[in-house]
Short mmCIF file of C-alpha atoms in Angstrom, two decimals:
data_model
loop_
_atom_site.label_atom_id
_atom_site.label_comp_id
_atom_site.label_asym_id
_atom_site.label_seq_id
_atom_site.Cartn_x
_atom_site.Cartn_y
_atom_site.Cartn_z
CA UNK A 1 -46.23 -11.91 33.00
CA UNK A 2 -45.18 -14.86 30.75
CA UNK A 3 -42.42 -15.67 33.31
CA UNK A 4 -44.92 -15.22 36.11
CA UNK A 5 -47.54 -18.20 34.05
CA UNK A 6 -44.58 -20.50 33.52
CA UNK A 7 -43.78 -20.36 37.06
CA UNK A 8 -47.17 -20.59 38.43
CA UNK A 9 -47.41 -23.48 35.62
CA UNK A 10 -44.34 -25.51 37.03
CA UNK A 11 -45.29 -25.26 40.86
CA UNK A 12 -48.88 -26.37 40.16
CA UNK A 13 -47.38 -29.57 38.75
CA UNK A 14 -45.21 -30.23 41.28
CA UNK A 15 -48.48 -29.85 43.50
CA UNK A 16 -50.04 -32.68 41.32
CA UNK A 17 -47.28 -34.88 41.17
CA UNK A 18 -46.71 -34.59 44.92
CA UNK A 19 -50.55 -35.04 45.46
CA UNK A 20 -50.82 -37.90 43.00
CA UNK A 21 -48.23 -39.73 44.82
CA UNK A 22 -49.86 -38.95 48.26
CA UNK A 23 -53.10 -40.40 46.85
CA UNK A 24 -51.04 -43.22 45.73
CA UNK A 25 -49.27 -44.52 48.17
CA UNK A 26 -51.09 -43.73 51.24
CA UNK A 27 -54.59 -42.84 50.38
CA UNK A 28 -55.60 -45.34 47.41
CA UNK A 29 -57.00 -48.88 49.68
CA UNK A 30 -54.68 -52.17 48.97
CA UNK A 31 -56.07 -54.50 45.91
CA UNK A 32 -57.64 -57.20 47.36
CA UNK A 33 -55.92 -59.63 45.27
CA UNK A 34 -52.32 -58.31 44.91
CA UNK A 35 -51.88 -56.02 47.90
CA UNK A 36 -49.16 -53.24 47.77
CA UNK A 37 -48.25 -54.33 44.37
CA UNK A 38 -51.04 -53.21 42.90
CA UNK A 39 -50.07 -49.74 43.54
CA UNK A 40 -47.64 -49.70 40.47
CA UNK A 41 -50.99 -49.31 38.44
CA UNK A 42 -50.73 -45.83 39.38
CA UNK A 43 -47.95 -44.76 37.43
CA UNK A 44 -47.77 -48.17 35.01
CA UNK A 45 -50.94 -46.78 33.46
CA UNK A 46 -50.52 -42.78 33.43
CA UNK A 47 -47.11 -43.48 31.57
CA UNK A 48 -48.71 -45.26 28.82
CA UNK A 49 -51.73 -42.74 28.47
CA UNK A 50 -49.31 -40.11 28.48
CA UNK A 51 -47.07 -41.44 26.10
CA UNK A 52 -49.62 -42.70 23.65
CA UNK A 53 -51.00 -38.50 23.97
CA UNK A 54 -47.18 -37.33 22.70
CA UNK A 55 -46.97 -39.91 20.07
CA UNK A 56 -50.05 -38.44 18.65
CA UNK A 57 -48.31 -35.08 19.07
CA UNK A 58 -45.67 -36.38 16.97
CA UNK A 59 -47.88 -37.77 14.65
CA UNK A 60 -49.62 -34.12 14.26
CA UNK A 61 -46.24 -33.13 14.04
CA UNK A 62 -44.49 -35.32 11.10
CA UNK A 63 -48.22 -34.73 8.92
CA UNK A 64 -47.71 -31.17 9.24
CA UNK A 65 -44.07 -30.98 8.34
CA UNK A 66 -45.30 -33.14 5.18
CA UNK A 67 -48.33 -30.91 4.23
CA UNK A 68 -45.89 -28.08 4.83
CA UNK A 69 -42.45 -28.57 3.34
CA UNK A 70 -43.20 -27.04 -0.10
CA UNK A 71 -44.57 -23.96 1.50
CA UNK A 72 -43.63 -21.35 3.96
CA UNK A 73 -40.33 -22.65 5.76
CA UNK A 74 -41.70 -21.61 8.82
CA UNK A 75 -44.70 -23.01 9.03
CA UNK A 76 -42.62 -26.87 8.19
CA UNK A 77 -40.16 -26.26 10.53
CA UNK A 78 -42.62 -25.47 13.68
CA UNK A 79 -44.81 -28.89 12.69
CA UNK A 80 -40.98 -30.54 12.90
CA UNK A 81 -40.13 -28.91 16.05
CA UNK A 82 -43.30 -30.24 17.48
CA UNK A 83 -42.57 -33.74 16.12
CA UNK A 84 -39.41 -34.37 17.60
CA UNK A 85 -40.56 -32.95 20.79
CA UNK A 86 -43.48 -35.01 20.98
CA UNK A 87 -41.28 -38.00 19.77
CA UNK A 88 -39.03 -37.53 22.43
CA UNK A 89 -41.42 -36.76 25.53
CA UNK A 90 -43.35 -39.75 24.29
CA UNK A 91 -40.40 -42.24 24.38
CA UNK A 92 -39.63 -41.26 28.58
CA UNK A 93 -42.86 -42.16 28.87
CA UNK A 94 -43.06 -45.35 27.30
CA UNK A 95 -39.22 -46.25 28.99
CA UNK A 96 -41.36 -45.47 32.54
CA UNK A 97 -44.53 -48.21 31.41
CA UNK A 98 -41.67 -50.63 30.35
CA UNK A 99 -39.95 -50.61 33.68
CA UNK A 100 -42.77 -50.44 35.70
CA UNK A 101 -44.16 -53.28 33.76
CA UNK A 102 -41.76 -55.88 34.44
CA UNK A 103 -41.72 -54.71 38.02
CA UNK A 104 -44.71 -55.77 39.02
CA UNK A 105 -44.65 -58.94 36.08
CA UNK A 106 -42.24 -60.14 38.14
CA UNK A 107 -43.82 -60.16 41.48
CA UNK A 108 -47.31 -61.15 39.98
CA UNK A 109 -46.06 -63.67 37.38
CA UNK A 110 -42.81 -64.88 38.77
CA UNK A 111 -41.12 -63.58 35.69
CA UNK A 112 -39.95 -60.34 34.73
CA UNK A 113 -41.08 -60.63 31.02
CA UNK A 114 -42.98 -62.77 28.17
CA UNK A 115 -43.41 -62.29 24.83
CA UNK A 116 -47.46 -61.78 24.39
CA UNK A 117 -49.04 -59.66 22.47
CA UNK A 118 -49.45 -56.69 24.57
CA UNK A 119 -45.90 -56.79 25.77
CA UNK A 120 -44.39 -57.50 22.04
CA UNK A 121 -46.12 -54.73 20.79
CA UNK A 122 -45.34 -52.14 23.28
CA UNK A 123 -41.63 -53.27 23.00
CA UNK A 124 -42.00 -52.54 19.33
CA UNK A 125 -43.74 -49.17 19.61
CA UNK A 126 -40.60 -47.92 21.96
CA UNK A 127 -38.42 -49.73 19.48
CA UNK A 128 -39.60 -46.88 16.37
CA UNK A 129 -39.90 -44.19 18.29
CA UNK A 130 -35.58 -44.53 19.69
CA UNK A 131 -35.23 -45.38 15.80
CA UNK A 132 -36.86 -42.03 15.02
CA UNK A 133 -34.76 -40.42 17.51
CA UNK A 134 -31.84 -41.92 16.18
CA UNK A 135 -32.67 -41.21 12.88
CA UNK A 136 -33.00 -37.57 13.83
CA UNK A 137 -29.56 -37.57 15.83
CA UNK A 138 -27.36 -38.80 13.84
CA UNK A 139 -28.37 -39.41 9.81
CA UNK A 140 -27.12 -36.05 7.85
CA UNK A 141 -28.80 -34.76 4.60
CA UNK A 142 -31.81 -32.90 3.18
CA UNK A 143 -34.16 -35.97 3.26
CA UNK A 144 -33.73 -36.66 7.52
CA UNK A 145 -36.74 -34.52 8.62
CA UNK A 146 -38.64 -36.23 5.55
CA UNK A 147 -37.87 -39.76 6.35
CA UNK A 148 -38.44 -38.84 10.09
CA UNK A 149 -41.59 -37.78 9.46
CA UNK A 150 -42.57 -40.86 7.35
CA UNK A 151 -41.06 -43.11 10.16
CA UNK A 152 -43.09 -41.27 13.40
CA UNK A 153 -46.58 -41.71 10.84
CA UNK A 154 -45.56 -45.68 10.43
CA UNK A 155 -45.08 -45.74 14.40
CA UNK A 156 -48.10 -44.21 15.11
CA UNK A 157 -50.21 -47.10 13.55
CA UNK A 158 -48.53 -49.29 16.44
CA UNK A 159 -50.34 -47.39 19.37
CA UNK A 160 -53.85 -49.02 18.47
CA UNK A 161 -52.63 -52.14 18.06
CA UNK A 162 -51.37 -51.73 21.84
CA UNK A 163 -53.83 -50.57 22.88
CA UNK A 164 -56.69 -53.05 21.54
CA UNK A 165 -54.08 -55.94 21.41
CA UNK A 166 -55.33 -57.62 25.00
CA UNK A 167 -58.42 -57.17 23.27
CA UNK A 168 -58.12 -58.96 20.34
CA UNK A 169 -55.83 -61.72 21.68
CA UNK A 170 -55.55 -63.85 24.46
CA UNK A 171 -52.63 -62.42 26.67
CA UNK A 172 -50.92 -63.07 29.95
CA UNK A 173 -51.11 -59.50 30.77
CA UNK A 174 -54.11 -58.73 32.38
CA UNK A 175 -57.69 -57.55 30.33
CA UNK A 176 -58.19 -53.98 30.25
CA UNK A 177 -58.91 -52.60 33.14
CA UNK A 178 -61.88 -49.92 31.81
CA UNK A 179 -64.30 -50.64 29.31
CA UNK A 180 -63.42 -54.68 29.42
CA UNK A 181 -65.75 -57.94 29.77
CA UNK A 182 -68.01 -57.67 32.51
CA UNK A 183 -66.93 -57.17 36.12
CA UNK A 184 -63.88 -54.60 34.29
CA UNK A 185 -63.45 -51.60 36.26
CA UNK A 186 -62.13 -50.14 38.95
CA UNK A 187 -63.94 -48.71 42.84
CA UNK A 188 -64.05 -44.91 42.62
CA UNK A 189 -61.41 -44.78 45.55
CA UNK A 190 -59.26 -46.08 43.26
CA UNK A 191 -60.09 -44.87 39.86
CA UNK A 192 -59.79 -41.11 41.37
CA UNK A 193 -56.14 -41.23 42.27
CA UNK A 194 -55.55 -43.02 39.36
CA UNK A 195 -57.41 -39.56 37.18
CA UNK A 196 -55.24 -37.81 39.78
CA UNK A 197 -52.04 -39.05 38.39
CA UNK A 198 -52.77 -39.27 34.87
CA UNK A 199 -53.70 -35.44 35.19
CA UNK A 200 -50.31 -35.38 37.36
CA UNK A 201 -47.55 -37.01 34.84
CA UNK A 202 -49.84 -35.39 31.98
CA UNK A 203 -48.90 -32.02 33.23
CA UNK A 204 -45.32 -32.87 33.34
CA UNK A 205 -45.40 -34.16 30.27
CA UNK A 206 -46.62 -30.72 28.58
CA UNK A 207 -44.20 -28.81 30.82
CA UNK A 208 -41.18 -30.93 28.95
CA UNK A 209 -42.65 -30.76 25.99
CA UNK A 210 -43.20 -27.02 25.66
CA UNK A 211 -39.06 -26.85 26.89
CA UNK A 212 -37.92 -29.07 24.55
CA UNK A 213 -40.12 -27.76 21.16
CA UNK A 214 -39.01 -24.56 22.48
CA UNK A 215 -34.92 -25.59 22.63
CA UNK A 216 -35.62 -26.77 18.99
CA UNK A 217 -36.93 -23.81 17.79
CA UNK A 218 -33.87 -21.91 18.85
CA UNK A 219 -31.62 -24.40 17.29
CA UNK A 220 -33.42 -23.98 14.15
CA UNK A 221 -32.93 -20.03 13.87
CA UNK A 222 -29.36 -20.50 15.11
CA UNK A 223 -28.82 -23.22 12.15
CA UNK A 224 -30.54 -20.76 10.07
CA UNK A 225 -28.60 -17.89 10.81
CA UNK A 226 -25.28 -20.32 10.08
CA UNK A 227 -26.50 -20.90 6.54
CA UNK A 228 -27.14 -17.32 5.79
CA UNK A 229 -24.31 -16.52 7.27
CA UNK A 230 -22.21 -18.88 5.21
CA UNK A 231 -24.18 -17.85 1.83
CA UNK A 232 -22.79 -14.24 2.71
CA UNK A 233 -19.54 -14.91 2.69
#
């Protein structure tokens, strides 16, 4: 039965994704501004809604491993496993906002990049999050799921400043889209292939996510099993 959901699980998504990009590409009507560029919105956007979701996850994550640590092991290393999954899933989807990004910068602005405050600050979001990563693949010691922890909570204060940052400055890239000035928004025929793949990628994203928290958890009970083993003889 449980190999009978995850199946059902992974061929619904692929429906979505396939759908989403359907809607996308032929369906969704040409901006009448930007023309066929403006079709990058559809997965410029979802990446960054998605990946803001997983940060939170890790965020969830690295507070429970803190509130945890002292008590049952189990409990500390499940709100870790979470974390680094979260982490991780979060980061491929901020990699996919920063390349789209630039693609369509370049063909809308001339230039592939500038250093405003929407752009700085997403740079520096992805920027914690691979130092996180890093942190967790390669530093040794006690104190790495600790510091880890401390470093996706620090990270996590970054995603509001994205996210309000084109509304409290002035910045080349363009004002929000939804809940803006007046005249923000977006035609229905638009906005519903953009919900279309936000639900898409969103569903991908929880399909990783459950793999990878789910490969960590078996690395944990195999490390586990090492150290008892090794106490034993």
């Amino acid at each position: 039965m449980k190999r009978l959901s995850i199946a059902l699980y992974i061929l619904v998504t692929i429906a979505l994704m396939i759908w989403g990009y359907y809607q996308a590409i032929y369906v969704a009507p040409n901006d009448a501004m930007q023309g066929e560029i403006f079709r990058i919105i559809y997965y410029h956007v979802p990446s960054f809604a998605v990946a803001f979701v997983f940060f939170a996850v890790n965020l969830a994550g690295s507070i429970g491993f803190l509130a945890f640590r002292n008590s049952p092991a189990d409990r500390a290393r499940i709100a870790d496993a979470l974390a680094l999954a979260g982490a991780e899933v979060g980061v491929v989807f901020c990699t996919v906002g920063l390349t789209t990004g630039p693609l369509w910068g370049r063909r809308a602005w001339g230039i592939w990049w500038t250093w405003d405050a929407r752009l700085t600050t997403t740079l520096v979001l992805w920027l914690i999050y691979m130092s996180y990563l890093l942190l967790r693949r390669f530093a040794a010691g006690s104190q790495v799921q600790t510091q880890a922890a401390v470093l996706g909570i620090f990270g996590a204060l970054d995603v509001p400043i994205v996210y309000m940052s084109n509304r409290w400055w002035r910045t080349q890239h363009p004002s929000p889209v939804f809940g803006g000035s007046e005249g923000s928004g977006m035609a229905w025929s638009m906005a519903s292939v953009l919900l279309w793949n936000m639900l898409a990628w969103f569903a991908w994203g929880v399909m990783i996510l459950a793999f990878r928290y789910h490969v960590e958890r078996l690395q944990q009970k195999k490390t586990e099993a090492e150290a008892q083993a090794a106490l034993q003889a």
